[in-house]
XYZ file of C-alpha atoms in Angstrom:
417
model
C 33.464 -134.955 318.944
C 31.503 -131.591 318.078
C 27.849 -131.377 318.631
C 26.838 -132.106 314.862
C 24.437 -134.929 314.589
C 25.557 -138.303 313.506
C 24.298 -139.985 310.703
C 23.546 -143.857 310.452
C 26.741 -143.606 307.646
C 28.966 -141.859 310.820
C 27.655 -144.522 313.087
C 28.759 -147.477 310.661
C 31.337 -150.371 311.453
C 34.008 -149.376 309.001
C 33.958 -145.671 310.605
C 36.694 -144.573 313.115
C 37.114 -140.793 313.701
C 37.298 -138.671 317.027
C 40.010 -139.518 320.114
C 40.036 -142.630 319.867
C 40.014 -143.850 316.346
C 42.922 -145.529 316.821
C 41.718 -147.725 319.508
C 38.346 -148.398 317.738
C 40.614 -149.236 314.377
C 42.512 -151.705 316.715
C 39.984 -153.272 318.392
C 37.735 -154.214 314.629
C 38.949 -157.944 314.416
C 42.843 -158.937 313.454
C 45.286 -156.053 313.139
C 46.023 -154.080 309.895
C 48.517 -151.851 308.768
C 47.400 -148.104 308.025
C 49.202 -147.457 304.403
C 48.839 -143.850 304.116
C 49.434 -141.262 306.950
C 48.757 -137.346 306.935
C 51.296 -136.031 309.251
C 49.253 -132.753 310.295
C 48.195 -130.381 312.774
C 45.829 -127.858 314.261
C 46.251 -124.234 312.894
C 44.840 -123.007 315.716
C 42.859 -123.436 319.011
C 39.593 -123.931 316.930
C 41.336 -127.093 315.545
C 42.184 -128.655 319.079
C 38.019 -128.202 319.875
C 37.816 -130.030 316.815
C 38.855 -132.617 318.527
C 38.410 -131.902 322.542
C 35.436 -129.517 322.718
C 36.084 -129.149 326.439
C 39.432 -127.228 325.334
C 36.990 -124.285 324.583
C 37.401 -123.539 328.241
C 41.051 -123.516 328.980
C 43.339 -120.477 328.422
C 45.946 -119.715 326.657
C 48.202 -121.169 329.203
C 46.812 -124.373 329.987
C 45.793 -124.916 326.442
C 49.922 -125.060 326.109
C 50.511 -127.006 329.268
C 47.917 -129.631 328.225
C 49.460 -129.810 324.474
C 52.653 -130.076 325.701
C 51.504 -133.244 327.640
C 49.490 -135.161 324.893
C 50.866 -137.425 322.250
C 49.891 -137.522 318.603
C 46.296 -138.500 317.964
C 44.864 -140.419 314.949
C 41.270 -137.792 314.079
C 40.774 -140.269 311.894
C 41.271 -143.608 310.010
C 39.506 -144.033 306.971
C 39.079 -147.088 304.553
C 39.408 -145.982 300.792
C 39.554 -148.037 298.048
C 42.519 -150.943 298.278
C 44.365 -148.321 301.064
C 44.044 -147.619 304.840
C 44.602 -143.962 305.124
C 45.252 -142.044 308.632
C 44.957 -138.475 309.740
C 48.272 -137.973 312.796
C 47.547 -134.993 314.397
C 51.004 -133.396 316.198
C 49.765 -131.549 319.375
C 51.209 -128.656 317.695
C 49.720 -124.818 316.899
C 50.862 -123.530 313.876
C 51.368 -120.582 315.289
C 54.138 -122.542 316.987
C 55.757 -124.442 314.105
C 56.307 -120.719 312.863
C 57.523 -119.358 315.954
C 61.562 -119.215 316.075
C 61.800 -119.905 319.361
C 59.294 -123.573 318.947
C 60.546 -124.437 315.620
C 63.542 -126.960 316.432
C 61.438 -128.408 319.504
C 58.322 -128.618 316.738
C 60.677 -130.176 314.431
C 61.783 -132.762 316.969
C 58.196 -133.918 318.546
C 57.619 -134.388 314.938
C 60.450 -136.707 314.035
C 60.689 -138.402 317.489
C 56.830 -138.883 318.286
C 54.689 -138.185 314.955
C 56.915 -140.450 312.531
C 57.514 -143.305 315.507
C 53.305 -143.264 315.978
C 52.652 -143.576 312.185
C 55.641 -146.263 311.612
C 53.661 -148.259 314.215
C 50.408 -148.489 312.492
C 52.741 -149.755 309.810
C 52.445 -146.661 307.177
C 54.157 -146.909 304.105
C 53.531 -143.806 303.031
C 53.491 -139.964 305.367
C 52.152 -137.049 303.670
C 53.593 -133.586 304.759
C 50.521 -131.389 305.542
C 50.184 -128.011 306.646
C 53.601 -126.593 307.963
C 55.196 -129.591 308.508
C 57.219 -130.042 305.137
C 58.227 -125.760 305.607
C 58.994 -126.964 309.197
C 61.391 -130.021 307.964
C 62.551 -128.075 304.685
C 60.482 -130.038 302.698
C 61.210 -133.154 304.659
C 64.852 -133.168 303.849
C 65.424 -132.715 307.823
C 63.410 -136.094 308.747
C 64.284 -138.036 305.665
C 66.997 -139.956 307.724
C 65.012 -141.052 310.217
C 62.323 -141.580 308.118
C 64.033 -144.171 306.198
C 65.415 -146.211 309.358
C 61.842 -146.568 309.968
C 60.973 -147.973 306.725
C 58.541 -144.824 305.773
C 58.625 -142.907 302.313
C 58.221 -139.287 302.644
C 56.223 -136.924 300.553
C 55.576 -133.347 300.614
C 52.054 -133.367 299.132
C 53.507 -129.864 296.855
C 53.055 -132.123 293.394
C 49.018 -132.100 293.796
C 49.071 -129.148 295.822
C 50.164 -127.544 292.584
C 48.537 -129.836 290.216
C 45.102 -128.752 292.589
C 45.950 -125.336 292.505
C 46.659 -125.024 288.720
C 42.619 -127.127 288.238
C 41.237 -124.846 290.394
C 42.115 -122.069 288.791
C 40.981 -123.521 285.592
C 37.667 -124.323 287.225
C 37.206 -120.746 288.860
C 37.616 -119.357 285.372
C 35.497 -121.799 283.496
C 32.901 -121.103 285.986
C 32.972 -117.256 286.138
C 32.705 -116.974 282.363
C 35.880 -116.075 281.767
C 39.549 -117.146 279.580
C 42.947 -117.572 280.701
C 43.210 -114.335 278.379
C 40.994 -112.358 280.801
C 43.715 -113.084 283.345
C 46.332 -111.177 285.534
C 47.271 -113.820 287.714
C 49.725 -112.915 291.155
C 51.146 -115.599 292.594
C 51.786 -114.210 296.372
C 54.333 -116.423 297.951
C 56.816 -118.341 295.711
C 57.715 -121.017 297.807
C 57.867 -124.777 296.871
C 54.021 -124.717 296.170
C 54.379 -120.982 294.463
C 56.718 -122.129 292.055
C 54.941 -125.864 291.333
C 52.052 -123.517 290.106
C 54.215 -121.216 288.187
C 56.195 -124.099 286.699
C 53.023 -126.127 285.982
C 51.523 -123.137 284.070
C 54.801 -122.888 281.651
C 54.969 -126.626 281.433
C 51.793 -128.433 281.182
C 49.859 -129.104 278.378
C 46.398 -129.233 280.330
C 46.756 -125.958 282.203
C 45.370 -122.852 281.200
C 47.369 -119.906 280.711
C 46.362 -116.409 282.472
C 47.699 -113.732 280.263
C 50.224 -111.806 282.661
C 51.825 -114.082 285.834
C 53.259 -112.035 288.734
C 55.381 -113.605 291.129
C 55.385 -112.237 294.662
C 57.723 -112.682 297.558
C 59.749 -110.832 300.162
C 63.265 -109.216 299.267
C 65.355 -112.129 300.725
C 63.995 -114.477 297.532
C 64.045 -112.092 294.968
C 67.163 -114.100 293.417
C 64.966 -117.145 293.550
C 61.953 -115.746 292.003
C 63.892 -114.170 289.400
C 65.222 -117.429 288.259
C 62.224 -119.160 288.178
C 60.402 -116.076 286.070
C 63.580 -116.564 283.448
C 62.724 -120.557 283.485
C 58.898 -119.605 283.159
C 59.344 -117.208 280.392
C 61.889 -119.415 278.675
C 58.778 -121.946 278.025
C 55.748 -120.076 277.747
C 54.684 -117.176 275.990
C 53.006 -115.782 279.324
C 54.313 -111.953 280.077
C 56.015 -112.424 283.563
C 57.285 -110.073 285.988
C 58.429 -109.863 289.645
C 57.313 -108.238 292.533
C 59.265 -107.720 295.679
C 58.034 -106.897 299.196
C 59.961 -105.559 301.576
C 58.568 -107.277 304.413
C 56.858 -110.634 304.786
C 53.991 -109.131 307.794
C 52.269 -107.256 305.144
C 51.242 -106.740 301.595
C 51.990 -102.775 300.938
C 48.539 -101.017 299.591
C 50.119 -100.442 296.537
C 50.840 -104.026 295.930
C 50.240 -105.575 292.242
C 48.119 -107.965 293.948
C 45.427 -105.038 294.773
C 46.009 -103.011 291.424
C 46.301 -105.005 288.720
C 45.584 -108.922 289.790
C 42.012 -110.534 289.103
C 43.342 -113.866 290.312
C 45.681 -113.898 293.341
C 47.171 -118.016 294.454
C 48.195 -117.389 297.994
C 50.811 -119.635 299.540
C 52.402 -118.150 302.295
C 53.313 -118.920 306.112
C 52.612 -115.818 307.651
C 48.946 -114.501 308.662
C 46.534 -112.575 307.566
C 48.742 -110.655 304.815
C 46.245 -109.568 302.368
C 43.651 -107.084 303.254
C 40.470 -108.477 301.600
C 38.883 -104.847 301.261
C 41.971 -103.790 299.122
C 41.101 -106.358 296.801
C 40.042 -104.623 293.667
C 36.250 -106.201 292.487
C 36.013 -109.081 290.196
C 39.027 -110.740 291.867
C 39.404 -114.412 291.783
C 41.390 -115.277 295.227
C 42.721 -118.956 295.831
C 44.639 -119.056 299.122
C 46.813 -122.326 300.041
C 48.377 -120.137 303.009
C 49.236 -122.240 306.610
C 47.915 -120.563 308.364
C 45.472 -117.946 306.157
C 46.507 -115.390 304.087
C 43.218 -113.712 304.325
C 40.517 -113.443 306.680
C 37.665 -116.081 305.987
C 34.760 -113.830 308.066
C 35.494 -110.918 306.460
C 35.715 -112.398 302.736
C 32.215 -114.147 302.997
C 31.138 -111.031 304.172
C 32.139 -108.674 301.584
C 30.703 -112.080 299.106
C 27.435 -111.257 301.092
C 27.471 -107.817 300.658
C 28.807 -106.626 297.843
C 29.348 -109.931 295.373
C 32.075 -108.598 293.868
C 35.297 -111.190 294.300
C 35.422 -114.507 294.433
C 37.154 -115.950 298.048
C 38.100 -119.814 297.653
C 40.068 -122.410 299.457
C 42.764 -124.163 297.944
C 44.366 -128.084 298.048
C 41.318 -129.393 298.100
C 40.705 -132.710 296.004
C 37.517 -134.776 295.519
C 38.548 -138.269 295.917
C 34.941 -139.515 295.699
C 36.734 -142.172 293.067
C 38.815 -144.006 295.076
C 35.568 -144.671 297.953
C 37.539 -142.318 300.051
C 34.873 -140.800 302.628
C 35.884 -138.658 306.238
C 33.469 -137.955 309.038
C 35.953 -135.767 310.807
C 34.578 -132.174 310.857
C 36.774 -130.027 309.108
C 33.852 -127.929 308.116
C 34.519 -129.114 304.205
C 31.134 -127.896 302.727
C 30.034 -131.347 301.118
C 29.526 -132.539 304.709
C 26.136 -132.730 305.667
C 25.739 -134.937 308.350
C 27.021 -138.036 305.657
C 30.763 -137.339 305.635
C 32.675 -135.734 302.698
C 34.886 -136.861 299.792
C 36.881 -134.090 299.887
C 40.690 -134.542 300.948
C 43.325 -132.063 301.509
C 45.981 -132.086 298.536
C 48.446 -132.897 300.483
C 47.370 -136.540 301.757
C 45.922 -137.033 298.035
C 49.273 -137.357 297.243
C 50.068 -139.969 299.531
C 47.341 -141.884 297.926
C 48.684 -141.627 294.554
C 51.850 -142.844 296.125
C 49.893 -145.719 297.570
C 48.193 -146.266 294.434
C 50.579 -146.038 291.772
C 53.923 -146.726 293.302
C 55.819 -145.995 289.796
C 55.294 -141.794 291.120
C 58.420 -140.759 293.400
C 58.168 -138.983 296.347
C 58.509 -135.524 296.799
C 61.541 -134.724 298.978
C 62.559 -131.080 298.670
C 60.589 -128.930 296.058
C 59.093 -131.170 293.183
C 60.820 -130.603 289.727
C 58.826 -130.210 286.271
C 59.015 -133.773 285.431
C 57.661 -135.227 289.134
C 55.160 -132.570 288.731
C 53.933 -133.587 285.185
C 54.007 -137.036 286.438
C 51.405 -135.995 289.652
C 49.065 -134.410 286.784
C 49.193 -137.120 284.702
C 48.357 -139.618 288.162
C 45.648 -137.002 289.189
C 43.668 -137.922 286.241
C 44.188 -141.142 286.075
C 42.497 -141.875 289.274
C 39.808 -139.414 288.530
C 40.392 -137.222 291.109
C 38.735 -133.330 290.844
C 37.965 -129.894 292.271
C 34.943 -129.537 294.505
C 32.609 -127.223 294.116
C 34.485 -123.951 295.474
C 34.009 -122.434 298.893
C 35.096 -119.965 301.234
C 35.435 -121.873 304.553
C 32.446 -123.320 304.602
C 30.301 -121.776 302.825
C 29.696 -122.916 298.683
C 30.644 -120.062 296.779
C 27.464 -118.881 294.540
C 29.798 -118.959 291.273
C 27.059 -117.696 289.026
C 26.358 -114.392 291.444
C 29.964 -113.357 291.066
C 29.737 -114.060 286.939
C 26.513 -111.945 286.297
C 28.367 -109.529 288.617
C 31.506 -109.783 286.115
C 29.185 -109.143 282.963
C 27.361 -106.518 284.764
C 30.479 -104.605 285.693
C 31.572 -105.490 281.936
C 28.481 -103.492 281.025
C 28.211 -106.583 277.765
C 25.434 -109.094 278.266
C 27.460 -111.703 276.344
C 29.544 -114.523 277.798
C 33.068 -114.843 277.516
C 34.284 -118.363 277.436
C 36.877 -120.466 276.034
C 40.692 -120.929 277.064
C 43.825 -119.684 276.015
């Protein structure tokens, strides 16, 4: 693996991450099945040194000849509490699942070698993550084959959302301010777009921003209409609809840079927001596969200036269930000891796991299976980790005296709407 020290915890019996966790897993004693599986993959060439730091040195060529040649690999198996979880990585850029030329070959190394690997290791359970379920239209494309394998399916868009919606909550709570003090954008109104929207209207444990604008590109405006009418028809939120008229780029005189001081991204296209057009005191919580905006140049702008508030989204502290990863996906809790942090997406699988009354999630989640995630996200005391911006911990309190400072009042604002 990477060059990070290993700590006696990493070096334990019951760890197997890297290459060859699957073979180490194998090897521990009399065989046992692996319950949950994340079906992922690398967003990018920094992923793949993840998990081959010789790749550093190939080009751009042979980096596609050699992941053309691999299989999927297992970065890690990890023993939770009463589950056997697995992380499948497809030898498969993002930039590739999105690429209209790649995407039926993508969608068929997927179904043929990522869902045969995982049925193998006897998984009940395979979670959707990154671009897979926009890849598989929310797994409906796989579910067929998934079934004559004897695998449920799940997105991982319930407690995407459900993450999402807590996070925002937390983000608030934390920078002093009410869902009130709110103008929240939601920039890309996809499957986990409208979970968040929908969650907002619905739930009884979500706080309310006071305005909700729903972004996306002209070819959904029908779509995102509809759901604003079925948001507004629920909620007292104002709600209103922005259209782009491209999906490369956010236009300058977006909504999301004039009047937004929260912005959910959850988009498939790169690098879409500008971070310096991001009006101060923003709150920005970005879901995007791959990002929506640039992590380097949001920590610095935190560094310099202190003025927004850059965080990662579908993140989930599963400390709870005894669920701990050594794989380095540079979640900030990881110190040298591993990290309890999952992605939202394979949380979901262990709710499935855990509570097998939830349904999966084929196709976009509906009010009721989202309510239902909620209600199973508490339950097993999952949470929101501390927020970051790749991985660096956010200093929450800088960006709130910078709020009140701005605000010119040296009171607090608190409480929720």
């Amino acid at each position: 693996m990477d060059a990070r020290k290993e700590s006696r915890a990493a070096t334990a019996s019951n760890v197997y991450f890297g290459p060859s966790a699957q073979r180490k897993w194998l090897r521990r004693g009399a065989p046992r099945d692996v319950d949950v599986v994340l079906l992922t993959h690398p967003r990018d060439r920094a992923d793949v040194e993840r998990m081959f730091p010789w790749a550093g040195m190939l080009d751009g060529d042979a980096l596609a000849d050699l992941l053309d040649c691999l299989q999927p690999v297992y970065g890690e198996i990890i023993e939770a509490k009463g589950i056997n979880i697995g992380i499948l990585f497809l030898p498969i850029l993002a930039e590739d699942m999105i690429d209209p030329r790649k995407r039926a070959s993508s969608r068929s190394r997927m179904e043929t070698e990522g869902l045969t690997k995982a049925a193998a290791m006897g998984a009940r359970h395979v979670c959707l993550g990154g671009l897979t379920g926009a890849l598989t239209n929310y797994g409906r494309r796989i579910e067929a084959r998934s079934k004559e394998l004897g695998i449920e399916l799940t997105t991982g868009h319930a407690v995407t959302s459900v993450s999402i919606v807590r996070q925002f909550d937390k983000a608030l709570s934390e920078s002093g301010l009410s869902g009130g003090d709110a103008v929240l954008a939601i920039l890309g109104v996809g499957s986990v777009g409208a979970g968040v929207a929908r969650l907002l209207a619905h739930s009884p444990r979500a706080t309310r921003p006071a305005e909700l604008i729903l972004v996306d590109t002209l070819q959904q405006q029908d779509r995102v209409r509809a759901i604003a009418d079925e948001v507004m028809a629920y909620s007292s939120m104002r709600v209103s609809v922005e259209v782009l008229p491209t999906r490369y780029a956010l236009p300058d005189g977006s909504r999301c840079y004039r009047d937004a001081n929260v912005i959910v991204s959850a988009v498939s296209t790169p690098s879409i927001l500008d971070i310096d057009l991001v009006r101060a005191g923003t709150i920005l919580i970005d879901d995007s596969q791959p990002y929506c905006w640039d992590r380097n140049a949001a920590w610095a702008r935190v560094q310099a200036r202190g003025d927004i508030l850059p965080c990662d989204a579908g993140l989930v502290d599963a400390g709870a269930t005894a669920y701990r990863s050594f794989f380095p996906f540079d979640f900030a809790d990881d110190v040298g000891n591993g990290s309890v942090v999952s992605w939202s997406c394979l949380a979901e699988g262990m709710l499935r796991a855990s509570l097998p009354q939830l349904a999966s999630n084929i196709g976009e989640a509906d009010v009721a299976q989202l309510l239902a995630y909620e209600r199973a996200f508490d339950k097993v005391k999952f949470g929101i980790p501390p927020l970051q911006c790749g991985r660096h911990v956010l200093d929450v309190a800088a960006f709130r005296r910078f709020l009140r400072d701005a605000d010119g009042s040296s009171g607090e604002r608190g409480g929720r709407s």
